[in-house]
């Protein structure tokens, strides 16, 4: 079973920056993808950014050029660098990891983090 620990959320002024982290632990064999979704009050959860093993990335149009996702395969940790933050980026951010375990290396499951609040306000 994969455990995820998210960190890095908080309150920031418009134009500021935050970096989210998502650390995966457990008897992980391989992580094939990880990323972040976000959900603002009254809105549906939306994909923010994702990265697959090998480094290919995908971003929501609303964050392209401002957010950067990366992953450290050695530590099974993902990062979301968020720059030029806007009030509309305010949401709870959820990381996810798609991984296989040592006991079943060809069977992949998706695990979600607990969510971290990001608030952009002056």
XYZ file of N, CA and C in Angstrom:
366
model
N 0.847 -1.190 0.000
C 0.000 0.000 0.000
C 0.884 1.243 0.000
N 0.518 2.186 -0.845
C 1.278 3.435 -0.947
C 0.722 4.443 0.039
N 1.611 5.116 0.739
C 1.209 6.233 1.582
C 1.747 7.517 0.945
N 0.897 8.551 0.955
C 1.288 9.845 0.399
C 1.230 10.909 1.475
N 2.233 11.749 1.503
C 2.252 12.891 2.417
C 2.447 14.142 1.586
N 1.464 15.033 1.650
C 1.518 16.291 0.931
C 1.972 17.402 1.861
N 2.655 18.367 1.305
C 3.048 19.534 2.077
C 3.248 20.716 1.132
N 3.314 21.905 1.718
C 3.670 23.088 0.953
C 2.559 24.071 0.679
N 1.346 23.757 1.057
C 0.262 24.697 0.824
C 0.336 25.873 1.784
N -0.576 26.813 1.607
C -0.612 27.962 2.495
C -1.266 29.160 1.856
N -1.060 30.290 2.500
C -1.622 31.565 2.044
C -0.516 32.379 1.376
N -0.801 32.895 0.201
C 0.181 33.698 -0.524
C -0.539 34.829 -1.240
N 0.165 35.918 -1.419
C -0.418 37.058 -2.131
C -0.401 36.804 -3.637
N -1.295 37.456 -4.363
C -1.262 37.341 -5.831
C 0.113 37.696 -6.372
N 0.562 36.896 -7.315
C 1.895 37.078 -7.871
C 2.970 36.297 -7.158
N 2.625 35.726 -6.024
C 3.595 34.975 -5.245
C 3.777 33.556 -5.734
N 4.583 32.799 -4.970
C 4.927 31.429 -5.345
C 4.762 30.482 -4.170
N 4.467 29.244 -4.493
C 4.438 28.157 -3.526
C 4.969 26.910 -4.227
N 5.509 26.000 -3.428
C 5.906 24.698 -3.962
C 5.247 23.608 -3.145
N 4.479 22.778 -3.841
C 3.859 21.630 -3.205
C 4.756 20.412 -3.369
N 4.755 19.573 -2.348
C 5.485 18.311 -2.398
C 4.533 17.162 -2.131
N 4.844 16.020 -2.709
C 4.036 14.823 -2.515
C 5.004 13.653 -2.404
N 5.182 13.157 -1.198
C 6.146 12.090 -0.945
C 5.421 10.754 -0.817
N 5.819 9.805 -1.634
C 5.218 8.468 -1.619
C 6.128 7.496 -0.889
N 5.517 6.645 -0.080
C 6.289 5.637 0.631
C 5.538 4.322 0.633
N 6.223 3.269 1.056
C 5.664 1.929 1.028
C 6.545 1.038 0.174
N 6.134 -0.184 -0.013
C 6.927 -1.139 -0.791
C 6.656 -0.943 -2.276
N 7.050 0.231 -2.756
C 6.779 0.617 -4.139
C 7.766 -0.049 -5.084
N 7.227 -0.634 -6.135
C 8.094 -1.190 -7.171
C 8.396 -0.128 -8.220
N 7.345 0.499 -8.720
C 7.546 1.519 -9.736
C 6.386 2.502 -9.727
N 6.708 3.768 -9.887
C 5.696 4.802 -10.076
C 5.625 5.119 -11.560
N 4.435 4.997 -12.129
C 4.283 5.269 -13.556
C 3.821 6.687 -13.829
N 3.144 7.287 -12.864
C 2.660 8.656 -13.068
C 2.322 9.278 -11.725
N 2.401 10.585 -11.693
C 1.950 11.321 -10.523
C 1.524 12.697 -10.973
N 0.752 13.345 -10.118
C 0.280 14.660 -10.497
C -0.580 15.275 -9.425
N -1.214 16.383 -9.806
C -2.100 17.107 -8.899
C -3.416 17.459 -9.580
N -4.474 17.312 -8.825
C -5.757 17.868 -9.153
C -6.045 18.964 -8.130
N -6.998 19.806 -8.440
C -7.445 20.787 -7.460
C -8.957 20.919 -7.516
N -9.498 21.349 -6.386
C -10.938 21.557 -6.302
C -11.218 22.817 -5.510
N -11.861 23.755 -6.177
C -12.282 24.992 -5.537
C -13.718 24.834 -5.052
N -14.129 25.625 -4.071
C -15.497 25.522 -3.549
C -16.534 25.672 -4.666
N -17.448 24.740 -4.718
C -18.508 24.813 -5.703
C -18.125 24.396 -7.103
N -16.887 23.939 -7.265
C -16.427 23.537 -8.596
C -16.007 22.073 -8.598
N -15.942 21.521 -9.802
C -15.497 20.143 -9.932
C -13.973 20.064 -9.807
N -13.512 18.874 -9.423
C -12.080 18.654 -9.359
C -11.509 18.683 -10.773
N -10.375 19.368 -10.941
C -9.771 19.475 -12.260
C -8.298 19.113 -12.200
N -7.810 18.555 -13.295
C -6.396 18.221 -13.388
C -5.582 19.492 -13.510
N -4.545 19.606 -12.705
C -3.639 20.746 -12.765
C -2.409 20.386 -13.590
N -1.740 19.302 -13.210
C -0.517 18.898 -13.897
C -0.244 17.435 -13.604
N 0.418 16.782 -14.547
C 0.802 15.395 -14.353
C 2.142 15.151 -15.015
N 2.812 14.100 -14.536
C 4.097 13.711 -15.095
C 4.151 12.192 -15.098
N 4.655 11.644 -16.204
C 4.788 10.202 -16.282
C 6.259 9.819 -16.210
N 6.493 8.570 -15.894
C 7.858 8.083 -15.842
C 8.490 8.300 -17.213
N 9.629 8.890 -17.239
C 10.242 9.282 -18.501
C 10.252 10.783 -18.665
N 9.365 11.457 -17.881
C 9.450 12.904 -17.812
C 8.420 13.706 -18.584
N 7.572 13.052 -19.378
C 6.568 13.820 -20.127
C 5.569 14.437 -19.161
N 5.216 15.680 -19.444
C 4.329 16.418 -18.559
C 3.084 16.896 -19.300
N 2.070 17.193 -18.509
C 0.815 17.702 -19.045
C 0.289 18.739 -18.062
N -0.219 19.853 -18.595
C -0.709 20.936 -17.745
C -2.087 21.399 -18.204
N -2.866 21.855 -17.237
C -4.100 22.549 -17.575
C -3.736 23.854 -18.271
N -4.553 24.260 -19.219
C -4.268 25.499 -19.951
C -4.137 26.689 -18.995
N -4.895 26.662 -17.917
C -4.932 27.801 -17.002
C -3.637 27.975 -16.215
N -2.781 26.945 -16.187
C -1.550 27.043 -15.400
C -0.291 26.962 -16.257
N -0.445 26.737 -17.547
C 0.723 26.643 -18.428
C 1.550 27.915 -18.349
N 2.853 27.733 -18.242
C 3.764 28.871 -18.161
C 3.943 29.410 -16.758
N 3.106 28.942 -15.818
C 3.212 29.407 -14.430
C 3.585 28.282 -13.467
N 3.094 27.083 -13.738
C 3.339 25.936 -12.871
C 4.309 24.979 -13.552
N 5.127 24.330 -12.737
C 6.049 23.322 -13.242
C 6.002 22.093 -12.342
N 5.760 20.941 -12.951
C 5.743 19.690 -12.195
C 7.053 18.951 -12.444
N 7.549 18.312 -11.402
C 8.763 17.512 -11.526
C 8.678 16.332 -10.572
N 9.568 15.382 -10.759
C 9.562 14.193 -9.909
C 10.981 13.737 -9.664
N 11.216 13.297 -8.450
C 12.508 12.716 -8.072
C 12.287 11.218 -7.912
N 12.698 10.449 -8.889
C 12.463 9.009 -8.855
C 13.215 8.324 -7.725
N 14.330 8.906 -7.303
C 15.129 8.288 -6.239
C 14.415 8.337 -4.896
N 13.626 9.378 -4.696
C 12.934 9.541 -3.405
C 11.421 9.382 -3.527
N 10.943 9.066 -4.734
C 9.492 8.907 -4.966
C 8.719 10.150 -4.513
N 9.250 11.297 -4.854
C 8.632 12.555 -4.456
C 8.338 13.405 -5.680
N 7.149 13.971 -5.702
C 6.783 14.879 -6.765
C 6.706 16.302 -6.239
N 6.916 17.240 -7.147
C 6.894 18.651 -6.777
C 6.057 19.420 -7.785
N 5.333 20.407 -7.270
C 4.593 21.312 -8.134
C 5.007 22.725 -7.748
N 5.823 23.342 -8.590
C 6.239 24.716 -8.381
C 5.193 25.630 -9.000
N 4.620 26.482 -8.172
C 3.553 27.358 -8.624
C 4.023 28.805 -8.515
N 4.150 29.458 -9.644
C 4.584 30.854 -9.695
C 3.467 31.740 -10.230
N 3.606 33.024 -10.035
C 2.625 34.001 -10.528
C 1.209 33.590 -10.147
N 1.030 33.241 -8.900
C -0.265 32.730 -8.446
C -1.337 33.796 -8.542
N -2.545 33.336 -8.860
C -3.699 34.203 -9.015
C -4.780 33.784 -8.017
N -5.676 34.684 -7.687
C -6.766 34.304 -6.771
C -7.554 33.094 -7.270
N -7.686 32.947 -8.566
C -8.434 31.807 -9.104
C -7.690 30.480 -8.963
N -6.452 30.509 -8.478
C -5.730 29.279 -8.178
C -6.096 28.747 -6.791
N -6.864 29.515 -6.039
C -7.276 29.095 -4.707
C -8.100 27.824 -4.777
N -7.661 26.810 -4.052
C -8.326 25.510 -4.088
C -7.621 24.572 -3.115
N -8.233 23.415 -2.918
C -7.535 22.316 -2.256
C -6.851 21.502 -3.356
N -5.573 21.290 -3.186
C -4.778 20.565 -4.176
C -4.533 19.138 -3.672
N -4.855 18.189 -4.528
C -4.706 16.775 -4.196
C -3.658 16.149 -5.110
N -2.661 15.528 -4.521
C -1.721 14.805 -5.371
C -2.190 13.365 -5.524
N -1.750 12.734 -6.583
C -2.030 11.318 -6.793
C -0.771 10.661 -7.332
N -0.694 9.381 -7.084
C 0.415 8.569 -7.578
C -0.160 7.281 -8.131
N 0.283 6.899 -9.295
C -0.078 5.598 -9.865
C 1.160 4.724 -9.783
N 1.053 3.662 -9.019
C 2.254 2.877 -8.719
C 1.927 1.401 -8.611
N 2.953 0.601 -8.755
C 2.849 -0.829 -8.479
C 3.704 -1.150 -7.259
N 3.350 -2.230 -6.612
C 4.033 -2.616 -5.393
C 4.982 -3.769 -5.664
N 5.945 -3.937 -4.778
C 6.931 -5.007 -4.942
C 6.272 -6.379 -5.005
N 5.189 -6.533 -4.260
C 4.513 -7.833 -4.218
C 3.742 -8.132 -5.493
N 3.439 -7.090 -6.267
C 2.675 -7.253 -7.506
C 3.143 -6.212 -8.512
N 4.312 -6.392 -9.072
C 4.950 -5.334 -9.852
C 4.270 -4.954 -11.153
N 3.322 -5.757 -11.646
C 2.652 -5.397 -12.901
C 1.240 -4.883 -12.678
N 0.829 -4.774 -11.435
C -0.507 -4.302 -11.112
C -0.414 -2.897 -10.539
N -0.993 -1.938 -11.258
C -0.895 -0.541 -10.849
C -2.200 -0.065 -10.223
N -2.086 0.715 -9.175
C -3.233 1.344 -8.536
C -2.927 2.822 -8.296
N -3.992 3.583 -8.146
C -3.861 5.021 -7.913
C -4.169 5.339 -6.457
N -3.297 6.103 -5.841
C -3.464 6.540 -4.459
C -3.523 8.060 -4.420
N -4.399 8.567 -3.552
C -4.597 10.013 -3.427
C -4.054 10.530 -2.110
N -3.512 11.743 -2.135
C -3.092 12.415 -0.927
C -4.276 13.023 -0.209
N -4.010 13.570 0.981
C -5.082 14.084 1.833
C -5.544 15.469 1.401
N -4.781 16.104 0.537
C -5.138 17.448 0.073
C -4.459 18.521 0.901
N -4.107 19.592 0.232
C -3.505 20.736 0.922
C -4.135 22.013 0.379
N -4.441 22.921 1.281
C -5.130 24.161 0.891
C -4.129 25.168 0.352
N -4.451 25.735 -0.787
C -3.700 26.854 -1.349
C -4.666 28.028 -1.461
N -4.323 29.127 -0.818
C -5.154 30.318 -0.836
C -4.329 31.483 -1.366
N -4.832 32.111 -2.420
C -4.151 33.256 -3.024
C -5.030 34.475 -2.793
N -4.547 35.357 -1.936
C -5.365 36.504 -1.550
C -4.478 37.603 -1.010
N -4.917 38.832 -1.245
C -4.181 39.975 -0.690
C -4.783 40.397 0.640
